[in-house]
Backbone as numpy.savetxt, mean C-alpha at the origin, in Angstrom:
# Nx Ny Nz CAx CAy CAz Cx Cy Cz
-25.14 14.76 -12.11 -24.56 13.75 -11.20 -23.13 13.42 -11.66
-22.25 13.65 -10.84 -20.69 13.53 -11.06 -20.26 11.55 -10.80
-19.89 11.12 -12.22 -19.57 9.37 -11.92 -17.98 9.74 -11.66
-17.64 8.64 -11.60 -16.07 7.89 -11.62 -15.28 8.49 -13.10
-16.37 8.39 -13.91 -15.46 8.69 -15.32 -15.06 10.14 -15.45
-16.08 11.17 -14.51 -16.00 12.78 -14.68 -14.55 13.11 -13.46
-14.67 12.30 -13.06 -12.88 12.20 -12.20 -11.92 12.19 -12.35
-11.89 11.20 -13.63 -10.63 11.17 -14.46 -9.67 12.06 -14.74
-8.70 12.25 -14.16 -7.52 12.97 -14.88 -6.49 12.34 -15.66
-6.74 12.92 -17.01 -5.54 12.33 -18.16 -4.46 13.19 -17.85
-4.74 14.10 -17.84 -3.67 15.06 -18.26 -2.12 14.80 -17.14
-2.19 14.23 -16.01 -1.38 14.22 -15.11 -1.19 12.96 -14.68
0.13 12.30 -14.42 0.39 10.88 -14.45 -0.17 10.72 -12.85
-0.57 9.27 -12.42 -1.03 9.11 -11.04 -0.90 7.69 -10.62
-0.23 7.86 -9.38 0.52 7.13 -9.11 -0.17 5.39 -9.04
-1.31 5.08 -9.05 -1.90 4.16 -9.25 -1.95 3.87 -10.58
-1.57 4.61 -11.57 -1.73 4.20 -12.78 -0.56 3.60 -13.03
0.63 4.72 -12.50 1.76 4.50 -13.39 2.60 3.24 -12.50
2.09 2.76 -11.41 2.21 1.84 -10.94 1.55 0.11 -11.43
0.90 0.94 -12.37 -0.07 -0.44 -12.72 0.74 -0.39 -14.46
1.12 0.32 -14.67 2.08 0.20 -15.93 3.71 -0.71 -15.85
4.15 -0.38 -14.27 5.18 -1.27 -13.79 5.23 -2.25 -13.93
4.11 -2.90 -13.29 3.35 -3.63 -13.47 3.30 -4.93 -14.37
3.20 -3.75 -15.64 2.63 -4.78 -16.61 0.99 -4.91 -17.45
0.26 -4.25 -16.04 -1.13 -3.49 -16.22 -1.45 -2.72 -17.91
-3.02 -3.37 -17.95 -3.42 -1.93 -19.23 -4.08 -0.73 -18.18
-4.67 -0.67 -17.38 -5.34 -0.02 -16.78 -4.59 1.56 -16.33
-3.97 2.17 -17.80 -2.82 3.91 -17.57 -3.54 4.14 -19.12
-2.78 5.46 -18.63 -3.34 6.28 -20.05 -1.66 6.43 -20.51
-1.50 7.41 -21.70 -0.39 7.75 -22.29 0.51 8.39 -21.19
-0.36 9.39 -20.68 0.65 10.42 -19.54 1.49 9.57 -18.17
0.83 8.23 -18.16 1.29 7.39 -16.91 2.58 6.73 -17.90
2.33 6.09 -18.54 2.71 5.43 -19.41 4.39 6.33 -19.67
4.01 7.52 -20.11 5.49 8.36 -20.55 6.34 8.66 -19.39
5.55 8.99 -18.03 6.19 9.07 -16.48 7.20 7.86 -16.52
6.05 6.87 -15.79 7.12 5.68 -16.06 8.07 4.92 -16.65
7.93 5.06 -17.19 9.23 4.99 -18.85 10.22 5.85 -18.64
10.55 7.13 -18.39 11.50 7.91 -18.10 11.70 8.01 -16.72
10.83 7.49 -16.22 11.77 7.28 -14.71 12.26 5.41 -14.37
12.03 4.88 -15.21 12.63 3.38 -15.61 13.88 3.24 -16.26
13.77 4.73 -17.23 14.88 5.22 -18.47 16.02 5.54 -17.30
15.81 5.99 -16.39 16.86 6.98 -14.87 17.26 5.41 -14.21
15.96 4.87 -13.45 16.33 4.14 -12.58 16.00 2.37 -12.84
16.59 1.71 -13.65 15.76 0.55 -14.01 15.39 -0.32 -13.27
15.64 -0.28 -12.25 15.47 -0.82 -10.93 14.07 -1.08 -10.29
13.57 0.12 -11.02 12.03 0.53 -10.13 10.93 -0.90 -10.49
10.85 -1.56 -11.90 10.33 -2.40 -11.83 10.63 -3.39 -10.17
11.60 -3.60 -10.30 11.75 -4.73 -9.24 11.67 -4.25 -7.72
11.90 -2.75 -7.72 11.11 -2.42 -6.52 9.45 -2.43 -6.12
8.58 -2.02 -7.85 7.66 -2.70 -7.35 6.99 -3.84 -7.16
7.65 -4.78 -7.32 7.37 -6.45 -7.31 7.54 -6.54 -5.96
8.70 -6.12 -5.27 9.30 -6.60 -4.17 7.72 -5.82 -2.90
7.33 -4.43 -3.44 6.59 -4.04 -2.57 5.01 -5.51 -2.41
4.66 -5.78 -3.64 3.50 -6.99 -4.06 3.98 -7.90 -3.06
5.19 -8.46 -3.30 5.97 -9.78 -2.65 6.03 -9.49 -0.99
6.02 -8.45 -0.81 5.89 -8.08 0.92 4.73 -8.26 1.42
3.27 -7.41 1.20 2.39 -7.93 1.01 1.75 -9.29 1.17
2.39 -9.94 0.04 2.14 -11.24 0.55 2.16 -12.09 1.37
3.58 -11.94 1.80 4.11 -11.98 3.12 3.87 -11.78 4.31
3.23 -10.48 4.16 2.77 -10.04 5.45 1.61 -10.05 5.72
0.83 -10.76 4.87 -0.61 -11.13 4.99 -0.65 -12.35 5.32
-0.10 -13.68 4.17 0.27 -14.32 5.00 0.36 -14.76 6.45
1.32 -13.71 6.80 1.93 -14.01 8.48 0.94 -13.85 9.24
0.03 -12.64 8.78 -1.03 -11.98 9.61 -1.69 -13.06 9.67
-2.62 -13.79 8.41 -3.49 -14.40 8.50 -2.74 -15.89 9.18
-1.84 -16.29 9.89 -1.52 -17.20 10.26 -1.46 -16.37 11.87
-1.61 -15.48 12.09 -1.57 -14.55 13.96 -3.09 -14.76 14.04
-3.82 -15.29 13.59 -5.16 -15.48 13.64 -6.32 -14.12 12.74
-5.51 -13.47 12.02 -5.71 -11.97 11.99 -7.23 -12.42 10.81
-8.47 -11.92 10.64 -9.64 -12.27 9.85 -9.92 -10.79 9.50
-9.76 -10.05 9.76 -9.86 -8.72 8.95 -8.98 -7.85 8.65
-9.59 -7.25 7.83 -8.56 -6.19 6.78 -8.59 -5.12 5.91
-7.70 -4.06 6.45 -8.32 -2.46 6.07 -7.28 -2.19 5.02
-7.44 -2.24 3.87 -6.34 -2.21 3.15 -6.40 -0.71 2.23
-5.68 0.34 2.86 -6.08 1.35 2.21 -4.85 2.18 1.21
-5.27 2.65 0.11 -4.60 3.35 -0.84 -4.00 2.05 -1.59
-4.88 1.00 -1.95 -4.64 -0.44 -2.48 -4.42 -0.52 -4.01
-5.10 0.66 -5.06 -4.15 0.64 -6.21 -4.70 0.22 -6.79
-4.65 -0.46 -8.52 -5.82 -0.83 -9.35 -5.10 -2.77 -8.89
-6.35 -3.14 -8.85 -6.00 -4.84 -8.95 -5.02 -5.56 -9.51
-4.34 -6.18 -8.97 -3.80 -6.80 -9.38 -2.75 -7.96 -8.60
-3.15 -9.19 -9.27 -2.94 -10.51 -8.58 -1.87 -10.97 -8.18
-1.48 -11.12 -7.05 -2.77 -11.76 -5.74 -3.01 -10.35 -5.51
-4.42 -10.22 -5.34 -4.84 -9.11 -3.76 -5.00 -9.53 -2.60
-4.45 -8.67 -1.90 -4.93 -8.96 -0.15 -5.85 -9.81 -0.21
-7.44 -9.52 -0.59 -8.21 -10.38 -0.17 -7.74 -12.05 -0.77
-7.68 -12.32 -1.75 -7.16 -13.53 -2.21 -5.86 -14.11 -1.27
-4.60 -13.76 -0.75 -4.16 -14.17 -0.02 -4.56 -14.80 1.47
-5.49 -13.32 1.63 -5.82 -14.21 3.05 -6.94 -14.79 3.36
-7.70 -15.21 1.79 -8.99 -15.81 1.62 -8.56 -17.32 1.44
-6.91 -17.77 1.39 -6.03 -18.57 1.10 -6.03 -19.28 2.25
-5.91 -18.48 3.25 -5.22 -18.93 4.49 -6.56 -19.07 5.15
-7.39 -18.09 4.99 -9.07 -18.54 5.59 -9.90 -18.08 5.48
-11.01 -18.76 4.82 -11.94 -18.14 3.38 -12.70 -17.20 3.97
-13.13 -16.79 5.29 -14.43 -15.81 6.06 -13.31 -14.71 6.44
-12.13 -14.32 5.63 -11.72 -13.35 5.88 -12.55 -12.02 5.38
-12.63 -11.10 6.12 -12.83 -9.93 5.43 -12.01 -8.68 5.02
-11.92 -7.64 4.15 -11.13 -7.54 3.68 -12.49 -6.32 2.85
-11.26 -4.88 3.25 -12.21 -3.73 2.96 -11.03 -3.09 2.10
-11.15 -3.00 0.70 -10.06 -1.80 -0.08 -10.59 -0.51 0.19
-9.69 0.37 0.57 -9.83 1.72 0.92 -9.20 2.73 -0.71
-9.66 3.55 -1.27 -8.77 4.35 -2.38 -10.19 5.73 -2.84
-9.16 6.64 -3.26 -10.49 7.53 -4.00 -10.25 7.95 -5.24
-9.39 6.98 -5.81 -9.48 7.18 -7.62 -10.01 6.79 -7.85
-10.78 7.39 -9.43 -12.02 6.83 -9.61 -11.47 5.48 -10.67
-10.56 5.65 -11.29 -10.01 4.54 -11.91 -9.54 3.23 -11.58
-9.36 3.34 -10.29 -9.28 2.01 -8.59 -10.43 1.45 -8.70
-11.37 2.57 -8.70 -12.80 1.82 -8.23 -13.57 0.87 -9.43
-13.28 2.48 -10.42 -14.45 0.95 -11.52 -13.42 -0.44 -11.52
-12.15 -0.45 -11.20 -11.70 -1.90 -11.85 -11.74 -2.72 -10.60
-11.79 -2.03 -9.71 -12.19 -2.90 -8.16 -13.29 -3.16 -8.31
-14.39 -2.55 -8.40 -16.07 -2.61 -8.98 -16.38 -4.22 -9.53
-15.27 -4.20 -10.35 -15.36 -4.80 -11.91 -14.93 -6.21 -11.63
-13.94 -6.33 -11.20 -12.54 -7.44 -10.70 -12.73 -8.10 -9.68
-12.83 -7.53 -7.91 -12.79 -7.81 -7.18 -14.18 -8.85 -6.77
-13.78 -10.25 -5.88 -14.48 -10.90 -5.84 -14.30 -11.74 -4.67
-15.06 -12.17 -3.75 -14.40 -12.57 -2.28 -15.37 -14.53 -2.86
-14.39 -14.88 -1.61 -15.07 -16.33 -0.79 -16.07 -16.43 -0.71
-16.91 -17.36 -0.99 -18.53 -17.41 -0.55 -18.54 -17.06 1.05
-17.28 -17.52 1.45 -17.05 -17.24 3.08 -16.90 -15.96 3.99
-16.46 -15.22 2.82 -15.95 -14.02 3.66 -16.41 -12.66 2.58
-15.76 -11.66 2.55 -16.20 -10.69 1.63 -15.29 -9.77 1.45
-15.42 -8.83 0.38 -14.45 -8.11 0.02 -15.00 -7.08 -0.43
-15.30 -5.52 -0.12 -15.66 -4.27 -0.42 -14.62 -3.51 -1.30
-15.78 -2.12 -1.17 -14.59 -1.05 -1.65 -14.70 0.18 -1.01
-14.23 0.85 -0.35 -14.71 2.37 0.08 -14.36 3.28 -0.23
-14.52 4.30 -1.01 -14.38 5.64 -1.80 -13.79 6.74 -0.83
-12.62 6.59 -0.22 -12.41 7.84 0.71 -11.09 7.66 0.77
-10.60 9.11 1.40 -8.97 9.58 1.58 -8.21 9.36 3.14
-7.08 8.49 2.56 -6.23 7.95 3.84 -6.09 9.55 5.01
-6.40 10.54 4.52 -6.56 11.73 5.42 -7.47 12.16 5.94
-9.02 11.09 5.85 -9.73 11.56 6.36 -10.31 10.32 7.42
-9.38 9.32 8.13 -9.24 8.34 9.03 -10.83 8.30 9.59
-11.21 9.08 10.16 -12.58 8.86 10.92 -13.62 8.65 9.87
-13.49 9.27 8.49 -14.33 8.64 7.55 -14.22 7.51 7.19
-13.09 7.09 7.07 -12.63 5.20 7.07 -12.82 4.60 7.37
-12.99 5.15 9.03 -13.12 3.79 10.05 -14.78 3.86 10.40
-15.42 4.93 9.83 -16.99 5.02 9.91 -17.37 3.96 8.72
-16.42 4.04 7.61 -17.30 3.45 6.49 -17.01 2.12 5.95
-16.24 1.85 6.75 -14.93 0.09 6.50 -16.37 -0.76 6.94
-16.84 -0.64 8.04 -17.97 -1.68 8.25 -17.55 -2.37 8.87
-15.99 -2.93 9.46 -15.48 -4.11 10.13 -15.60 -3.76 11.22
-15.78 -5.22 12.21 -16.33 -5.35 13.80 -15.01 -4.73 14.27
-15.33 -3.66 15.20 -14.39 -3.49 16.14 -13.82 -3.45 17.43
-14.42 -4.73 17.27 -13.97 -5.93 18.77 -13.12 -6.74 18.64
-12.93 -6.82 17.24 -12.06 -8.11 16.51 -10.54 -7.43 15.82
-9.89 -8.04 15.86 -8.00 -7.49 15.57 -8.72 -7.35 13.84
-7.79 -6.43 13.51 -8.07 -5.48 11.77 -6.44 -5.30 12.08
-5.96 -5.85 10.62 -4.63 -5.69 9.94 -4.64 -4.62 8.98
-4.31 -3.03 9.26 -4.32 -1.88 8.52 -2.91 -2.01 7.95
-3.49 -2.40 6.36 -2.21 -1.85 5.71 -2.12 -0.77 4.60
-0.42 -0.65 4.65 -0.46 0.74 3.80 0.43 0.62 3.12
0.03 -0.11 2.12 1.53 -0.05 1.11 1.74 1.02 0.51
3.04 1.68 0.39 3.67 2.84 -0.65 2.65 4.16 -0.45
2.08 4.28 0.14 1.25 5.18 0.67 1.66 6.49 1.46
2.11 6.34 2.84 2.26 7.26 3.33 3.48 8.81 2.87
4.01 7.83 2.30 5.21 8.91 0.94 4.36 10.07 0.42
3.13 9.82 0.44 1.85 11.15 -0.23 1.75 11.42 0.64
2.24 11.90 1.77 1.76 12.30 3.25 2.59 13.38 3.26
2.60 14.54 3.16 3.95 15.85 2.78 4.64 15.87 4.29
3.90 16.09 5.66 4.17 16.44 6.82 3.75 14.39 7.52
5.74 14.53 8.19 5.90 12.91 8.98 4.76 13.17 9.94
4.67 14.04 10.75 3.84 13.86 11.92 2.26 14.12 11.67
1.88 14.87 10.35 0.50 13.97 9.87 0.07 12.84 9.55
1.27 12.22 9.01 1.46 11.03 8.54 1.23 9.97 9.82
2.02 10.06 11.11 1.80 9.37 12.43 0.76 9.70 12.74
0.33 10.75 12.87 -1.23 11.00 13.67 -2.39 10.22 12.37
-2.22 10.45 11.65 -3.22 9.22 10.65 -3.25 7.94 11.30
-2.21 7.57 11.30 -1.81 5.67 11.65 -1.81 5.97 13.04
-2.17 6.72 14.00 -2.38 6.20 15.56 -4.05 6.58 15.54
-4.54 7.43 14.38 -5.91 7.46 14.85 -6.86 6.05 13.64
-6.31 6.04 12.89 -6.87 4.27 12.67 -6.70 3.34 13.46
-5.27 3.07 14.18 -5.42 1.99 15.34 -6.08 2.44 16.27
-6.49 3.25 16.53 -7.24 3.70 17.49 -8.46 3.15 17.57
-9.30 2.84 16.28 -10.56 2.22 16.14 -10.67 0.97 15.78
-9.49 -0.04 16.76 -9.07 -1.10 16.48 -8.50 -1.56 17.88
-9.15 -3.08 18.06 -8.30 -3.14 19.86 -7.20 -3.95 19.56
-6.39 -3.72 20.86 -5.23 -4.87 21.18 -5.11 -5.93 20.24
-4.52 -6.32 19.27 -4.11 -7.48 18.45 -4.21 -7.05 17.36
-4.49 -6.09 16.98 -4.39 -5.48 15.81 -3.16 -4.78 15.40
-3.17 -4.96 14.18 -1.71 -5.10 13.56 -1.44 -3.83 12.25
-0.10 -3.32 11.96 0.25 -2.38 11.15 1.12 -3.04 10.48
0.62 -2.90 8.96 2.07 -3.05 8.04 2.25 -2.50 6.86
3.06 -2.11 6.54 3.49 -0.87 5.59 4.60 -0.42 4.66
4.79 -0.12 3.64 6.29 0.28 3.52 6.57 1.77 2.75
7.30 2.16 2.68 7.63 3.76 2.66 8.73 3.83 1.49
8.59 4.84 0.80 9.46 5.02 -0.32 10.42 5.92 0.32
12.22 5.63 0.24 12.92 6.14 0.76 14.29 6.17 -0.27
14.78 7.51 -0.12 16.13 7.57 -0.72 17.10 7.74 0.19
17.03 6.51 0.98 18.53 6.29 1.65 19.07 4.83 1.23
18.10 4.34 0.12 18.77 3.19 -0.85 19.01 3.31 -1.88
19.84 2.62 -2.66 19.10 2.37 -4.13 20.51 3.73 -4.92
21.12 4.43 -4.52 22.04 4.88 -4.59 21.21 6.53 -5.20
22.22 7.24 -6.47 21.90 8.79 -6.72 20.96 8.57 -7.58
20.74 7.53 -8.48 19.84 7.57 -9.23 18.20 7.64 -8.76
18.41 7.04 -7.87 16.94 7.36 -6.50 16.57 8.92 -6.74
17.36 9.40 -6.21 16.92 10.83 -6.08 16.70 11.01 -7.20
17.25 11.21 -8.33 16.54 11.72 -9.60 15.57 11.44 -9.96
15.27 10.00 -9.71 13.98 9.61 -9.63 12.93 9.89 -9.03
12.88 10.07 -7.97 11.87 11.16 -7.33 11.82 12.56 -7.62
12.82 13.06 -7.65 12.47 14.50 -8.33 12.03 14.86 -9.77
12.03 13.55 -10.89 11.71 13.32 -12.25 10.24 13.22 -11.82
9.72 12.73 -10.49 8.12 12.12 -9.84 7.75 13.44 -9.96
8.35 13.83 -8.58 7.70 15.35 -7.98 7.56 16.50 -9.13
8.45 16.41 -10.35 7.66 17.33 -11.36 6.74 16.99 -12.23
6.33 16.02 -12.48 4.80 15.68 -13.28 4.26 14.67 -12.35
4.35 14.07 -11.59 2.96 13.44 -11.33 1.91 14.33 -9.77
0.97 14.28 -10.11 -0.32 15.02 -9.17 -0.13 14.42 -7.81
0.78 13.49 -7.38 0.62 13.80 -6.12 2.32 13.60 -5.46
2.71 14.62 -5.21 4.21 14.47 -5.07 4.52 13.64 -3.88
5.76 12.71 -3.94 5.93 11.88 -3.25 6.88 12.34 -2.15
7.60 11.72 -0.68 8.44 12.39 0.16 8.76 11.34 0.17
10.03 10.63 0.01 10.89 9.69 0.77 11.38 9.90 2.05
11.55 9.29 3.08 11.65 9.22 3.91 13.02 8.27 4.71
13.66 8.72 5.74 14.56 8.15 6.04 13.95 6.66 6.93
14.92 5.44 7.31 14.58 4.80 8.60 14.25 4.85 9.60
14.79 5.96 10.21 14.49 6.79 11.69 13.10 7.46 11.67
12.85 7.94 10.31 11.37 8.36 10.36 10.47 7.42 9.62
10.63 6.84 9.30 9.52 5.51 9.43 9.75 4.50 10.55
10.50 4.72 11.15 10.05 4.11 12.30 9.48 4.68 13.16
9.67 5.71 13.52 8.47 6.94 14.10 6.45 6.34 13.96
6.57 6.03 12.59 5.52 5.73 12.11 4.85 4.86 13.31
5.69 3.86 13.52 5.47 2.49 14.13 5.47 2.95 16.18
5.45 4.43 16.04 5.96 4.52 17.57 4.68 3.84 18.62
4.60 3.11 19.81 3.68 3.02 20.53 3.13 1.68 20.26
3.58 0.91 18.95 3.01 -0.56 18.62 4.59 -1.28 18.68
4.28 -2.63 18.61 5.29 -3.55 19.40 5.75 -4.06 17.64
6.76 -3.47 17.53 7.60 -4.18 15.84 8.02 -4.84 16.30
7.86 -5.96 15.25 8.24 -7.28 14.94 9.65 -7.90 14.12
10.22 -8.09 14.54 11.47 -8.33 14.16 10.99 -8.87 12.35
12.18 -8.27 11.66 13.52 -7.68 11.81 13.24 -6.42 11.77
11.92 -5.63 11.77 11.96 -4.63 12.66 12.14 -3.94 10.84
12.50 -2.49 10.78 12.07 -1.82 9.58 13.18 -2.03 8.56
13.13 -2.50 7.58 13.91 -3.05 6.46 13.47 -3.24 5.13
14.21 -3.07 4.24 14.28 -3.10 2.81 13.07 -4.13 2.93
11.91 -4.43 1.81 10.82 -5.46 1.71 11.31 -6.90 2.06
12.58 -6.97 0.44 13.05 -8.37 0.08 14.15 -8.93 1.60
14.25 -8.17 2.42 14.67 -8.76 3.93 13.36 -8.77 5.06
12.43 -8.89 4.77 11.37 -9.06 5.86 11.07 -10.64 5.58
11.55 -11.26 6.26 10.70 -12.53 6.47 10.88 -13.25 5.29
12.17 -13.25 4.38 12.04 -14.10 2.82 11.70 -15.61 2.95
10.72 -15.98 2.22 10.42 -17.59 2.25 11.29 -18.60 1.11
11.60 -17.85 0.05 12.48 -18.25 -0.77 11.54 -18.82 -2.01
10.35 -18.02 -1.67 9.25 -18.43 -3.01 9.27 -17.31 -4.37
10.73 -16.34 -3.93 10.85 -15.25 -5.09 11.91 -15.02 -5.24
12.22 -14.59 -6.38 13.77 -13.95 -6.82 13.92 -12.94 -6.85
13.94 -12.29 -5.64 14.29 -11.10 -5.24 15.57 -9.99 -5.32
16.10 -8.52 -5.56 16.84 -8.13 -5.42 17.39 -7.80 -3.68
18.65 -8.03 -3.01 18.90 -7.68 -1.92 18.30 -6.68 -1.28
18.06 -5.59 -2.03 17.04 -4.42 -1.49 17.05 -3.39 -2.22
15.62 -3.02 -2.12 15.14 -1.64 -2.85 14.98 -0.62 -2.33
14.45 0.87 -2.90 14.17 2.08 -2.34 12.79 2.21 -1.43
12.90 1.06 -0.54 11.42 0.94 0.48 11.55 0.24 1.83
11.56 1.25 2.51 11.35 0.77 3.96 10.26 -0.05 4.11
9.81 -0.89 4.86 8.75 -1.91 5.14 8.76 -2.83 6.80
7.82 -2.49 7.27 7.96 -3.22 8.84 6.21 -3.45 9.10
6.09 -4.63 10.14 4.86 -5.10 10.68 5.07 -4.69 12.11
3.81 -4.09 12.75 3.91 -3.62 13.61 2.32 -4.47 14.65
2.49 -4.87 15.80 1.23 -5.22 16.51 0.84 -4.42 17.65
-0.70 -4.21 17.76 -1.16 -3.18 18.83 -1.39 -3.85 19.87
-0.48 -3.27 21.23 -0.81 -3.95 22.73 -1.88 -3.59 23.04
């Protein structure tokens, strides 16, 4: 019988790890650990790009859970770490539900382990790949009569081909009616200046799942057919700032909320 632990890959940095080393996280091995560090060593920036991606998030859950929004497909969600989705919008209203989607096995035991909902509402985990959408939306469990806020943070960048990437995100809203909502943000080197690029190409040679940055024009593609919400696709730390963070003007990440007519 194959567990979570026979999954493990040391040998190759991954992007949930070495994201949870950004972080601040113990939850990396050495090989995440040395990635990140030499691409921090290139671009020092990247810490505060990933804060700013957390700080969006918030934001945009938040907002959601103030559009009346009570469920939530939160997939390629990453090892824990506070606030999670569910805690934000268990904030705003405790019978939220709230499904983490990921298939590392190192996500799961600490989601397993960590994760903990409202007496009101609940909070899962589901073991499957943002590429295999109809397995998602078979195994999420959420009513689908009721608006579901699919988000995708830093995610679709593992998507090699844009227009697999769109046909993913129109066949999840698909199993979702009218009021249901998209929000997301995309790793892109049309910010952040040359050191960006080195930085991704320092990615794309050791870590296991190579990343694609993406321009504006094609993440907004992403969003084609749903009604964006002003200000429409922009750096994180310009979506909606409340002035509850000390943010940099902008990082290497597109980010926009999108609602289904």
């Amino acid at each position: 019988m194959t567990t979570d632990s026979d999954r493990i890959d040391v040998s190759r940095p991954h992007s949930a790890r070495v994201w949870d080393h950004w972080l601040g996280g113990k939850n990396n091995y050495e090989v995440d650990r040395a990635l990140g560090d030499q691409i921090a060593g290139t671009f020092p920036h990247v810490v505060a790009m990933v804060r700013a991606d957390r700080t969006f998030m918030r934001r945009a859950v938040s907002f959601l859970a103030g559009q009346g929004v009570r469920q939530y497909l939160d997939i390629g969600s990453g090892l824990p770490t506070s606030p999670n989705t569910h805690q934000v919008a268990q904030a705003a209203e405790p019978a939220s539900r709230v499904v983490y989607v990921d298939n590392d096995p190192v996500v799961l035991a600490h989601a397993r382990a960590l994760l903990d909902s409202s007496p009101e509402g609940s909070c899962s985990y589901l073991d499957a790949d943002l590429r295999e959408p109809d397995r998602v939306l078979a195994g999420a469990g959420l009513d689908p009569d009721r608006p579901v806020a699919v988000t995708l943070m830093s995610l679709l960048h593992f998507v090699p081909e844009l227009d697999e990437a769109v046909a993913i995100v129109r066949r999840l809203l698909e199993g979702f009616p009218p009021g249901s909502y998209l929000a997301l943000t995309h790793a892109t080197d049309e910010l952040g200046g040359p050191k960006v690029k080195t930085a991704f190409e320092m990615w794309n040679e050791n870590a296991a799942q190579p990343a694609r940055p993406r321009g504006r024009d094609e993440v907004a593609r992403v969003f084609d057919g749903l009604e964006l919400l002003e200000p429409g696709v922009v750096s994180p730390p310009a979506w909606r700032p409340d002035g509850r963070d000390d943010e940099p003007a902008e990082v290497p990440l597109w980010a926009g909320v999108a609602r289904k007519p």
